[in-house]
mmCIF file of C-alpha atoms and ligand atoms in Angstrom:
data_model
loop_
_atom_site.group_PDB
_atom_site.id
_atom_site.type_symbol
_atom_site.label_atom_id
_atom_site.label_comp_id
_atom_site.label_asym_id
_atom_site.label_seq_id
_atom_site.Cartn_x
_atom_site.Cartn_y
_atom_site.Cartn_z
ATOM 1 C CA MET A 27 -39.703 17.422 -23.776
ATOM 2 C CA THR A 28 -36.342 19.117 -24.217
ATOM 3 C CA THR A 29 -34.583 19.967 -27.411
ATOM 4 C CA GLN A 30 -30.876 19.512 -27.860
ATOM 5 C CA THR A 31 -30.142 23.227 -26.995
ATOM 6 C CA GLU A 32 -32.558 23.338 -23.985
ATOM 7 C CA GLN A 33 -31.173 22.644 -20.469
ATOM 8 C CA PRO A 34 -32.992 19.475 -19.016
ATOM 9 C CA GLN A 35 -35.025 20.107 -15.848
ATOM 10 C CA LEU A 36 -32.767 19.512 -12.836
ATOM 11 C CA ASP A 37 -33.979 17.072 -10.142
ATOM 12 C CA MET A 38 -33.493 19.503 -7.136
ATOM 13 C CA GLN A 39 -33.724 16.754 -4.641
ATOM 14 C CA LYS A 40 -30.745 15.042 -6.311
ATOM 15 C CA VAL A 41 -28.759 18.385 -6.471
ATOM 16 C CA GLU A 42 -29.374 18.961 -2.803
ATOM 17 C CA ALA A 43 -28.384 15.357 -1.875
ATOM 18 C CA PHE A 44 -25.268 15.709 -3.987
ATOM 19 C CA GLY A 45 -24.530 19.106 -2.409
ATOM 20 C CA GLY A 46 -24.309 17.426 0.966
ATOM 21 C CA ARG A 47 -21.887 14.776 -0.360
ATOM 22 C CA ALA A 48 -19.748 17.473 -2.117
ATOM 23 C CA LEU A 49 -19.368 19.409 1.143
ATOM 24 C CA GLY A 50 -18.775 16.138 2.956
ATOM 25 C CA LEU A 51 -15.963 15.311 0.792
ATOM 26 C CA LEU A 52 -14.261 18.682 1.373
ATOM 27 C CA ASN A 53 -14.553 17.992 5.151
ATOM 28 C CA ASP A 54 -13.131 14.517 4.747
ATOM 29 C CA ALA A 55 -10.357 15.697 2.475
ATOM 30 C CA ALA A 56 -9.313 18.267 5.035
ATOM 31 C CA LEU A 57 -9.585 15.604 7.707
ATOM 32 C CA VAL A 58 -7.136 13.350 5.799
ATOM 33 C CA ALA A 59 -4.556 16.128 6.125
ATOM 34 C CA MET A 60 -5.237 16.299 9.812
ATOM 35 C CA LEU A 61 -4.979 12.457 10.239
ATOM 36 C CA SER A 62 -1.709 12.569 8.332
ATOM 37 C CA ILE A 63 -0.368 15.044 10.867
ATOM 38 C CA GLY A 64 -1.772 12.996 13.735
ATOM 39 C CA HIS A 65 0.020 9.878 12.400
ATOM 40 C CA LYS A 66 3.397 11.735 11.698
ATOM 41 C CA THR A 67 3.454 13.451 15.119
ATOM 42 C CA ARG A 68 2.214 10.418 16.850
ATOM 43 C CA LEU A 69 -0.569 12.463 18.332
ATOM 44 C CA LEU A 70 -3.152 9.756 17.615
ATOM 45 C CA ASP A 71 -0.945 7.144 19.198
ATOM 46 C CA THR A 72 -0.542 9.298 22.335
ATOM 47 C CA LEU A 73 -4.227 10.098 22.568
ATOM 48 C CA ALA A 74 -4.996 6.373 22.508
ATOM 49 C CA THR A 75 -3.052 5.915 25.725
ATOM 50 C CA LEU A 76 -4.691 8.819 27.684
ATOM 51 C CA PRO A 77 -7.815 9.010 29.814
ATOM 52 C CA PRO A 78 -10.065 12.043 29.119
ATOM 53 C CA SER A 79 -7.479 14.866 29.077
ATOM 54 C CA THR A 80 -7.299 18.549 28.331
ATOM 55 C CA SER A 81 -5.497 19.886 25.325
ATOM 56 C CA GLN A 82 -2.567 20.907 27.494
ATOM 57 C CA GLN A 83 -2.247 17.468 28.998
ATOM 58 C CA ILE A 84 -2.487 15.837 25.509
ATOM 59 C CA ALA A 85 0.113 18.304 24.139
ATOM 60 C CA ASP A 86 2.471 17.638 27.115
ATOM 61 C CA ALA A 87 2.129 13.874 26.743
ATOM 62 C CA ALA A 88 2.767 14.128 22.942
ATOM 63 C CA ASN A 89 5.588 16.655 23.466
ATOM 64 C CA LEU A 90 3.842 19.045 21.062
ATOM 65 C CA ASN A 91 2.791 22.706 20.906
ATOM 66 C CA GLU A 92 -0.579 23.209 22.792
ATOM 67 C CA ARG A 93 -2.074 25.802 20.470
ATOM 68 C CA TYR A 94 -1.615 23.530 17.367
ATOM 69 C CA VAL A 95 -2.871 20.482 19.214
ATOM 70 C CA ARG A 96 -6.028 22.349 20.346
ATOM 71 C CA GLU A 97 -6.845 23.514 16.761
ATOM 72 C CA TRP A 98 -6.225 20.003 15.457
ATOM 73 C CA LEU A 99 -8.478 18.529 18.223
ATOM 74 C CA GLY A 100 -11.198 20.981 16.900
ATOM 75 C CA ALA A 101 -11.017 19.264 13.567
ATOM 76 C CA VAL A 102 -11.051 15.749 14.889
ATOM 77 C CA VAL A 103 -13.910 16.480 17.316
ATOM 78 C CA THR A 104 -16.117 18.064 14.636
ATOM 79 C CA ALA A 105 -15.258 15.031 12.407
ATOM 80 C CA ARG A 106 -16.619 12.754 15.293
ATOM 81 C CA ILE A 107 -13.373 11.008 15.714
ATOM 82 C CA VAL A 108 -12.574 12.316 19.117
ATOM 83 C CA GLU A 109 -15.211 13.162 21.792
ATOM 84 C CA TYR A 110 -15.238 16.536 23.680
ATOM 85 C CA ASN A 111 -16.627 17.353 27.143
ATOM 86 C CA PRO A 112 -17.168 21.106 27.377
ATOM 87 C CA VAL A 113 -17.676 21.006 31.229
ATOM 88 C CA ASP A 114 -14.101 20.068 31.955
ATOM 89 C CA LYS A 115 -12.666 20.757 28.510
ATOM 90 C CA THR A 116 -11.386 17.210 28.111
ATOM 91 C CA TYR A 117 -10.981 15.118 25.030
ATOM 92 C CA TRP A 118 -11.505 11.372 24.767
ATOM 93 C CA PHE A 119 -10.379 9.125 21.980
ATOM 94 C CA PRO A 120 -12.810 6.116 21.835
ATOM 95 C CA ARG A 121 -10.806 2.998 21.720
ATOM 96 C CA GLU A 122 -13.056 1.704 18.915
ATOM 97 C CA HIS A 123 -11.757 4.578 16.812
ATOM 98 C CA ALA A 124 -8.193 4.114 17.914
ATOM 99 C CA ALA A 125 -8.467 0.527 16.757
ATOM 100 C CA MET A 126 -8.459 1.982 13.182
ATOM 101 C CA LEU A 127 -6.184 5.001 13.516
ATOM 102 C CA THR A 128 -3.022 4.107 15.397
ATOM 103 C CA ARG A 129 0.192 2.168 14.800
ATOM 104 C CA GLU A 130 -1.058 -0.310 17.286
ATOM 105 C CA ALA A 131 -3.853 -1.182 14.830
ATOM 106 C CA GLY A 132 -1.274 -2.587 12.368
ATOM 107 C CA PRO A 133 -2.822 -3.224 8.946
ATOM 108 C CA ASN A 134 -5.975 -1.462 10.018
ATOM 109 C CA ASN A 135 -4.304 1.903 10.579
ATOM 110 C CA MET A 136 -6.109 4.194 8.171
ATOM 111 C CA ALA A 137 -4.059 7.172 9.395
ATOM 112 C CA ASN A 138 -1.099 5.597 7.631
ATOM 113 C CA TRP A 139 -3.068 5.683 4.403
ATOM 114 C CA ALA A 140 -4.022 9.371 5.074
ATOM 115 C CA GLN A 141 -0.342 10.138 5.249
ATOM 116 C CA ALA A 142 0.163 8.392 1.914
ATOM 117 C CA ILE A 143 -2.637 10.377 0.221
ATOM 118 C CA VAL A 144 -1.072 13.618 1.467
ATOM 119 C CA GLU A 145 2.523 12.655 0.454
ATOM 120 C CA LEU A 146 1.626 11.408 -3.090
ATOM 121 C CA THR A 147 -0.551 14.524 -3.633
ATOM 122 C CA LYS A 148 2.226 16.874 -2.354
ATOM 123 C CA ALA A 149 4.809 15.315 -4.546
ATOM 124 C CA THR A 150 2.998 15.089 -7.813
ATOM 125 C CA GLU A 151 -0.347 16.852 -8.085
ATOM 126 C CA ALA A 152 1.066 19.712 -10.164
ATOM 127 C CA SER A 153 3.139 17.561 -12.580
ATOM 128 C CA VAL A 154 0.422 14.829 -12.887
ATOM 129 C CA THR A 155 -2.066 17.561 -13.772
ATOM 130 C CA GLU A 156 0.294 18.618 -16.545
ATOM 131 C CA CYS A 157 0.473 15.018 -17.827
ATOM 132 C CA PHE A 158 -3.277 15.136 -18.318
ATOM 133 C CA ARG A 159 -2.504 17.678 -21.056
ATOM 134 C CA THR A 160 0.762 16.279 -22.421
ATOM 135 C CA GLY A 161 0.648 12.537 -21.642
ATOM 136 C CA GLY A 162 3.861 10.968 -20.322
ATOM 137 C CA GLY A 163 4.351 10.504 -16.677
ATOM 138 C CA VAL A 164 6.068 11.658 -13.419
ATOM 139 C CA PRO A 165 9.228 9.738 -12.677
ATOM 140 C CA TYR A 166 10.266 8.023 -9.452
ATOM 141 C CA SER A 167 12.733 10.759 -8.873
ATOM 142 C CA ALA A 168 9.853 13.195 -8.268
ATOM 143 C CA PHE A 169 8.864 11.076 -5.169
ATOM 144 C CA PRO A 170 11.976 11.530 -2.852
ATOM 145 C CA GLY A 171 10.088 10.058 0.124
ATOM 146 C CA PHE A 172 8.594 7.187 -1.742
ATOM 147 C CA GLN A 173 10.558 4.263 -0.309
ATOM 148 C CA LYS A 174 10.021 5.353 3.209
ATOM 149 C CA LEU A 175 6.266 5.866 2.613
ATOM 150 C CA MET A 176 5.873 2.473 0.907
ATOM 151 C CA ALA A 177 7.859 0.731 3.692
ATOM 152 C CA ASP A 178 5.404 2.356 6.263
ATOM 153 C CA LEU A 179 2.387 1.111 4.272
ATOM 154 C CA SER A 180 3.477 -2.402 3.410
ATOM 155 C CA GLY A 181 5.356 -2.845 6.687
ATOM 156 C CA MET A 182 2.099 -2.860 8.691
ATOM 157 C CA VAL A 183 0.911 -5.806 6.563
ATOM 158 C CA PHE A 184 4.278 -7.596 6.520
ATOM 159 C CA ASP A 185 4.681 -7.384 10.299
ATOM 160 C CA GLY A 186 1.062 -8.230 10.903
ATOM 161 C CA VAL A 187 0.570 -11.298 8.601
ATOM 162 C CA LEU A 188 3.519 -12.233 6.375
ATOM 163 C CA VAL A 189 5.068 -14.998 8.299
ATOM 164 C CA SER A 190 2.133 -16.021 10.508
ATOM 165 C CA ASN A 191 -0.638 -15.951 7.910
ATOM 166 C CA VAL A 192 0.620 -15.422 4.284
ATOM 167 C CA LEU A 193 3.310 -18.119 3.829
ATOM 168 C CA PRO A 194 1.187 -20.903 5.467
ATOM 169 C CA HIS A 195 -1.335 -20.377 2.500
ATOM 170 C CA VAL A 196 1.257 -21.371 -0.086
ATOM 171 C CA PRO A 197 1.350 -25.210 -0.161
ATOM 172 C CA GLY A 198 4.507 -26.738 1.196
ATOM 173 C CA VAL A 199 6.488 -23.606 1.231
ATOM 174 C CA VAL A 200 6.963 -23.276 5.037
ATOM 175 C CA GLN A 201 8.349 -26.696 5.222
ATOM 176 C CA GLN A 202 10.702 -26.021 2.337
ATOM 177 C CA LEU A 203 11.788 -22.691 3.936
ATOM 178 C CA GLU A 204 12.478 -24.555 7.174
ATOM 179 C CA GLN A 205 14.637 -27.084 5.401
ATOM 180 C CA GLY A 206 16.525 -24.406 3.259
ATOM 181 C CA ILE A 207 15.745 -23.068 -0.209
ATOM 182 C CA GLU A 208 16.686 -20.213 -2.506
ATOM 183 C CA VAL A 209 14.168 -17.364 -2.341
ATOM 184 C CA ALA A 210 13.854 -13.965 -4.187
ATOM 185 C CA ASP A 211 11.652 -10.917 -3.837
ATOM 186 C CA VAL A 212 11.495 -8.830 -7.000
ATOM 187 C CA GLY A 213 10.735 -5.050 -6.505
ATOM 188 C CA CYS A 214 11.535 -5.546 -2.794
ATOM 189 C CA GLY A 215 11.523 -1.828 -2.065
ATOM 190 C CA SER A 216 13.027 -1.433 1.494
ATOM 191 C CA GLY A 217 13.408 -5.216 1.858
ATOM 192 C CA HIS A 218 11.325 -5.644 4.992
ATOM 193 C CA ALA A 219 9.511 -8.812 3.639
ATOM 194 C CA ILE A 220 12.902 -10.423 2.743
ATOM 195 C CA ASN A 221 14.352 -9.493 6.139
ATOM 196 C CA LEU A 222 11.380 -10.897 8.157
ATOM 197 C CA MET A 223 11.444 -14.114 6.146
ATOM 198 C CA ALA A 224 15.260 -14.342 6.433
ATOM 199 C CA LYS A 225 14.943 -13.938 10.214
ATOM 200 C CA ALA A 226 12.206 -16.620 10.466
ATOM 201 C CA PHE A 227 13.927 -19.125 8.306
ATOM 202 C CA PRO A 228 17.625 -19.124 8.860
ATOM 203 C CA ASN A 229 18.328 -22.278 6.730
ATOM 204 C CA SER A 230 17.064 -20.545 3.553
ATOM 205 C CA ARG A 231 18.883 -17.907 1.505
ATOM 206 C CA PHE A 232 17.089 -14.768 0.382
ATOM 207 C CA ALA A 233 17.764 -12.223 -2.404
ATOM 208 C CA GLY A 234 16.039 -8.877 -2.874
ATOM 209 C CA TYR A 235 16.075 -6.974 -6.095
ATOM 210 C CA ASP A 236 14.854 -3.409 -6.680
ATOM 211 C CA PHE A 237 16.065 -0.650 -9.001
ATOM 212 C CA SER A 238 15.774 1.910 -6.186
ATOM 213 C CA PRO A 239 19.122 2.584 -4.584
ATOM 214 C CA ASP A 240 17.380 4.177 -1.613
ATOM 215 C CA GLY A 241 15.215 1.087 -1.135
ATOM 216 C CA ILE A 242 18.234 -1.267 -1.406
ATOM 217 C CA ALA A 243 20.197 0.845 1.053
ATOM 218 C CA ALA A 244 17.322 0.757 3.570
ATOM 219 C CA ALA A 245 17.020 -3.026 3.097
ATOM 220 C CA ARG A 246 20.770 -3.599 3.578
ATOM 221 C CA SER A 247 20.809 -1.484 6.724
ATOM 222 C CA GLU A 248 17.868 -3.418 8.338
ATOM 223 C CA ALA A 249 19.597 -6.644 7.467
ATOM 224 C CA ALA A 250 22.769 -5.433 9.141
ATOM 225 C CA ALA A 251 20.959 -4.185 12.172
ATOM 226 C CA TRP A 252 19.265 -7.505 12.599
ATOM 227 C CA GLY A 253 22.560 -9.365 12.071
ATOM 228 C CA LEU A 254 21.165 -11.472 9.067
ATOM 229 C CA ARG A 255 23.728 -13.475 7.136
ATOM 230 C CA ASN A 256 21.175 -15.034 4.759
ATOM 231 C CA ALA A 257 19.725 -11.897 3.101
ATOM 232 C CA ALA A 258 21.417 -10.102 0.223
ATOM 233 C CA PHE A 259 20.078 -7.099 -1.821
ATOM 234 C CA GLN A 260 21.008 -5.843 -5.280
ATOM 235 C CA VAL A 261 20.090 -2.795 -7.207
ATOM 236 C CA GLN A 262 18.627 -4.430 -10.315
ATOM 237 C CA ASP A 263 16.172 -3.469 -13.095
ATOM 238 C CA ALA A 264 13.764 -6.314 -12.979
ATOM 239 C CA ALA A 265 13.018 -5.856 -16.720
ATOM 240 C CA ALA A 266 16.767 -6.735 -17.262
ATOM 241 C CA LEU A 267 17.006 -9.574 -14.718
ATOM 242 C CA ASN A 268 18.958 -12.381 -16.458
ATOM 243 C CA VAL A 269 18.955 -15.336 -14.053
ATOM 244 C CA ARG A 270 18.099 -18.860 -14.966
ATOM 245 C CA ASP A 271 16.597 -21.678 -12.776
ATOM 246 C CA ARG A 272 18.068 -20.355 -9.619
ATOM 247 C CA PHE A 273 15.183 -19.884 -7.160
ATOM 248 C CA ASP A 274 12.673 -22.294 -5.516
ATOM 249 C CA PHE A 275 10.334 -19.567 -4.409
ATOM 250 C CA ILE A 276 9.845 -15.963 -5.682
ATOM 251 C CA THR A 277 7.669 -13.254 -4.346
ATOM 252 C CA THR A 278 6.545 -9.883 -5.499
ATOM 253 C CA PHE A 279 4.546 -7.526 -3.205
ATOM 254 C CA ASP A 280 2.691 -4.880 -5.079
ATOM 255 C CA SER A 281 5.512 -4.494 -7.571
ATOM 256 C CA ILE A 282 4.057 -5.870 -10.838
ATOM 257 C CA HIS A 283 1.322 -3.324 -11.580
ATOM 258 C CA ASP A 284 3.621 -0.252 -11.536
ATOM 259 C CA GLN A 285 6.273 -1.849 -13.757
ATOM 260 C CA ALA A 286 7.104 -0.278 -17.039
ATOM 261 C CA TYR A 287 7.231 -3.618 -18.732
ATOM 262 C CA PRO A 288 5.256 -6.020 -16.417
ATOM 263 C CA GLY A 289 5.013 -8.807 -19.114
ATOM 264 C CA LYS A 290 8.737 -8.838 -19.419
ATOM 265 C CA VAL A 291 9.296 -8.869 -15.683
ATOM 266 C CA LEU A 292 6.916 -11.797 -15.251
ATOM 267 C CA LYS A 293 8.818 -13.726 -17.921
ATOM 268 C CA ASN A 294 12.103 -12.950 -16.144
ATOM 269 C CA ILE A 295 10.714 -14.154 -12.940
ATOM 270 C CA ALA A 296 9.645 -17.407 -14.579
ATOM 271 C CA ASN A 297 13.151 -17.836 -16.029
ATOM 272 C CA ALA A 298 14.690 -17.216 -12.624
ATOM 273 C CA LEU A 299 12.518 -19.940 -10.977
ATOM 274 C CA LYS A 300 13.626 -23.556 -10.995
ATOM 275 C CA PRO A 301 11.292 -25.940 -12.826
ATOM 276 C CA GLY A 302 8.418 -26.743 -10.413
ATOM 277 C CA GLY A 303 9.124 -23.568 -8.411
ATOM 278 C CA THR A 304 6.527 -21.389 -6.828
ATOM 279 C CA TYR A 305 5.831 -17.777 -7.532
ATOM 280 C CA LEU A 306 3.600 -15.789 -5.149
ATOM 281 C CA MET A 307 2.395 -12.645 -6.710
ATOM 282 C CA VAL A 308 0.697 -10.297 -4.198
ATOM 283 C CA ASP A 309 -1.061 -7.539 -5.997
ATOM 284 C CA GLU A 310 -4.177 -5.335 -5.711
ATOM 285 C CA GLY A 311 -7.357 -7.539 -5.356
ATOM 286 C CA THR A 312 -9.438 -5.827 -7.872
ATOM 287 C CA SER A 313 -11.417 -6.533 -11.080
ATOM 288 C CA SER A 314 -10.109 -5.344 -14.496
ATOM 289 C CA TYR A 315 -13.531 -3.896 -15.155
ATOM 290 C CA LEU A 316 -14.619 -0.581 -13.568
ATOM 291 C CA GLU A 317 -18.259 -1.776 -13.236
ATOM 292 C CA GLU A 318 -17.018 -4.585 -10.965
ATOM 293 C CA ASN A 319 -14.964 -2.171 -8.819
ATOM 294 C CA ILE A 320 -17.693 0.295 -8.061
ATOM 295 C CA ASP A 321 -18.509 -1.257 -4.677
ATOM 296 C CA HIS A 322 -14.879 -1.942 -3.822
ATOM 297 C CA PRO A 323 -14.257 -0.552 -0.363
ATOM 298 C CA MET A 324 -10.945 1.104 -1.448
ATOM 299 C CA GLY A 325 -11.943 1.761 -5.090
ATOM 300 C CA THR A 326 -11.691 5.562 -5.082
ATOM 301 C CA LEU A 327 -8.463 5.455 -3.014
ATOM 302 C CA LEU A 328 -6.785 2.929 -5.319
ATOM 303 C CA TYR A 329 -7.688 4.665 -8.605
ATOM 304 C CA SER A 330 -6.569 7.944 -7.135
ATOM 305 C CA VAL A 331 -3.193 6.350 -6.070
ATOM 306 C CA SER A 332 -2.905 5.065 -9.560
ATOM 307 C CA VAL A 333 -3.179 8.494 -11.096
ATOM 308 C CA LEU A 334 -0.863 9.955 -8.519
ATOM 309 C CA HIS A 335 1.755 7.248 -8.485
ATOM 310 C CA CYS A 336 1.351 3.764 -9.900
ATOM 311 C CA MET A 337 0.313 4.503 -13.424
ATOM 312 C CA THR A 338 2.299 7.744 -13.831
ATOM 313 C CA VAL A 339 5.668 6.182 -12.803
ATOM 314 C CA SER A 340 5.218 3.514 -15.448
ATOM 315 C CA LEU A 341 4.268 5.979 -18.117
ATOM 316 C CA ALA A 342 7.205 8.157 -17.198
ATOM 317 C CA GLN A 343 9.509 5.272 -18.382
ATOM 318 C CA GLY A 344 7.530 4.991 -21.630
ATOM 319 C CA GLY A 345 5.955 1.923 -20.106
ATOM 320 C CA GLU A 346 2.517 0.301 -20.333
ATOM 321 C CA GLY A 347 0.855 2.181 -17.415
ATOM 322 C CA LEU A 348 -1.118 -0.756 -16.227
ATOM 323 C CA GLY A 349 -2.203 1.093 -13.140
ATOM 324 C CA THR A 350 -3.168 -0.022 -9.705
ATOM 325 C CA MET A 351 -6.543 -1.440 -10.865
ATOM 326 C CA TRP A 352 -5.254 -3.838 -13.620
ATOM 327 C CA GLY A 353 -7.369 -6.441 -11.938
ATOM 328 C CA GLU A 354 -7.571 -10.246 -11.564
ATOM 329 C CA GLN A 355 -8.733 -11.084 -15.192
ATOM 330 C CA LEU A 356 -5.748 -9.355 -16.835
ATOM 331 C CA ALA A 357 -3.338 -10.532 -14.099
ATOM 332 C CA ARG A 358 -4.360 -14.193 -14.742
ATOM 333 C CA LYS A 359 -3.897 -13.768 -18.527
ATOM 334 C CA MET A 360 -0.393 -12.208 -18.102
ATOM 335 C CA LEU A 361 0.612 -14.904 -15.553
ATOM 336 C CA ALA A 362 -0.444 -17.493 -18.060
ATOM 337 C CA ASP A 363 1.409 -15.834 -20.900
ATOM 338 C CA ALA A 364 4.546 -15.592 -18.850
ATOM 339 C CA GLY A 365 4.367 -19.474 -18.408
ATOM 340 C CA PHE A 366 2.859 -19.827 -14.927
ATOM 341 C CA THR A 367 -0.027 -22.016 -13.838
ATOM 342 C CA VAL A 368 -2.303 -20.196 -11.386
ATOM 343 C CA GLN A 369 -3.110 -22.761 -8.618
ATOM 344 C CA GLU A 370 -5.210 -20.409 -6.503
ATOM 345 C CA VAL A 371 -5.998 -16.843 -5.932
ATOM 346 C CA LYS A 372 -6.502 -16.227 -2.177
ATOM 347 C CA ARG A 373 -7.444 -13.380 0.175
ATOM 348 C CA VAL A 374 -5.606 -13.234 3.513
ATOM 349 C CA GLU A 375 -7.112 -12.031 6.773
ATOM 350 C CA GLY A 376 -5.335 -8.825 7.887
ATOM 351 C CA ASP A 377 -4.909 -7.538 4.275
ATOM 352 C CA ILE A 378 -8.016 -6.034 2.812
ATOM 353 C CA GLU A 379 -6.172 -4.635 -0.204
ATOM 354 C CA ASN A 380 -4.398 -7.497 -1.964
ATOM 355 C CA ALA A 381 -5.098 -10.789 -3.815
ATOM 356 C CA TYR A 382 -2.507 -13.655 -3.293
ATOM 357 C CA TYR A 383 -1.780 -15.406 -6.606
ATOM 358 C CA ILE A 384 -0.197 -18.763 -5.940
ATOM 359 C CA THR A 385 1.354 -19.981 -9.154
ATOM 360 C CA THR A 386 3.830 -22.618 -10.269
ATOM 361 C CA LYS A 387 6.269 -23.099 -13.085
ATOM 362 C CA ALA A 388 6.001 -26.364 -15.031
ATOM 363 C CA ARG A 389 8.514 -29.049 -14.131
HETATM 364 C C1 SAM B 413 4.780 -0.316 -4.728
HETATM 365 S S1 SAM B 413 6.430 -0.631 -4.494
HETATM 366 C C2 SAM B 413 6.398 -2.056 -3.593
HETATM 367 C C3 SAM B 413 7.777 -2.273 -2.758
HETATM 368 C C4 SAM B 413 7.784 -3.459 -1.827
HETATM 369 N N1 SAM B 413 7.511 -4.671 -2.574
HETATM 370 C C5 SAM B 413 6.745 -3.233 -0.712
HETATM 371 O O1 SAM B 413 5.780 -3.953 -0.742
HETATM 372 O O2 SAM B 413 7.046 -2.466 0.199
HETATM 373 C C6 SAM B 413 7.032 -1.081 -6.044
HETATM 374 C C7 SAM B 413 8.509 -1.311 -6.090
HETATM 375 O O3 SAM B 413 8.851 -1.800 -7.366
HETATM 376 C C8 SAM B 413 10.159 -1.231 -7.685
HETATM 377 N N2 SAM B 413 10.271 -1.254 -9.107
HETATM 378 C C9 SAM B 413 9.544 -0.718 -10.074
HETATM 379 N N3 SAM B 413 9.926 -0.897 -11.348
HETATM 380 C C10 SAM B 413 11.056 -1.723 -11.153
HETATM 381 C C11 SAM B 413 11.986 -2.321 -11.955
HETATM 382 N N4 SAM B 413 11.814 -2.207 -13.379
HETATM 383 N N5 SAM B 413 12.958 -3.061 -11.499
HETATM 384 C C12 SAM B 413 13.111 -3.193 -10.188
HETATM 385 N N6 SAM B 413 12.358 -2.622 -9.309
HETATM 386 C C13 SAM B 413 11.230 -1.953 -9.710
HETATM 387 C C14 SAM B 413 10.038 0.159 -7.072
HETATM 388 O O4 SAM B 413 11.299 0.781 -6.893
HETATM 389 C C15 SAM B 413 9.340 -0.041 -5.770
HETATM 390 O O5 SAM B 413 10.243 -0.297 -4.752
#
């Protein structure tokens, strides 16, 4: 028996087992930094094209400095990502590993996520730590590279599945898009989703709204480069969007949970839809209850991204700070409060992260 002041007996087996995990997480955290560099330098992409090669051959193929490449290879070999043959000092990237760590892997490219963790931590760790003491948040302006980062992350899903696999899930919408309808994407970031849809459906007209001038500039520049005449972009605060009954189909891609005033934005989206119109809300496929997220394969990653970005940018505006993990139960309630009928919540192959809420506005 222990009294309140006595220390309880420690279960030493548990301590040792956790010690292994604690050391493992330091190795993995360091590895994330290496994978981020491997992604940015395209070293991982290059390795995936090479037969077993020496560090010099790899550095030459990637056009990088051999000494740095060799040290980096040490990290990824000891992490069991790349295999090493000490006889001829060659390195081999198993194609089964490349299938999860290269641009070729599309939505499965975890090295792109590694880059995101490093960038978000770099941008905000110090100021977010301060917010733990003072409350408040870190504003978008503290994340100068955010739009580019987000475009990299969502781009791999949009390119992989948006037109081929997402839109066909929404009843009737592909046919309508082919015939010609009015479409909007709210919180469109760099506009890649709109541009892809505008290219695929030339009879329809597309509008992208975001309050980030950087995002809208990138969106316009892609639309111009692709010669699109049916995509327009506007710098617009979604909480102040004042449009009535204009659109047949509205989408949001991961842009509700980090809003300052998500309920207001959902209502504005409902107002902007024509009666009978469809709203596709793509957002994190999680539960609103921590206990139901414990086995979520991306749980730790998504809660951490919430601390480092999604929750804090909302709180910085005096907003609600829903956070990345607001979850399906709350999402359904907020959609209903805004006037939508949730027809279905789907998962889409090729996107392990998001739930697809297919909703309609009453006629
Ligand atoms: C997580 S990003 C998603 C961007 C884009 N939909 C994508 O998937 O790449 C959220 C976006 O919402 C935008 N956003 C946040 N609050 C907004 C507001 N009140 N009005 C307009 N855009 C907003 C941000 O600028 C950002 O581009």
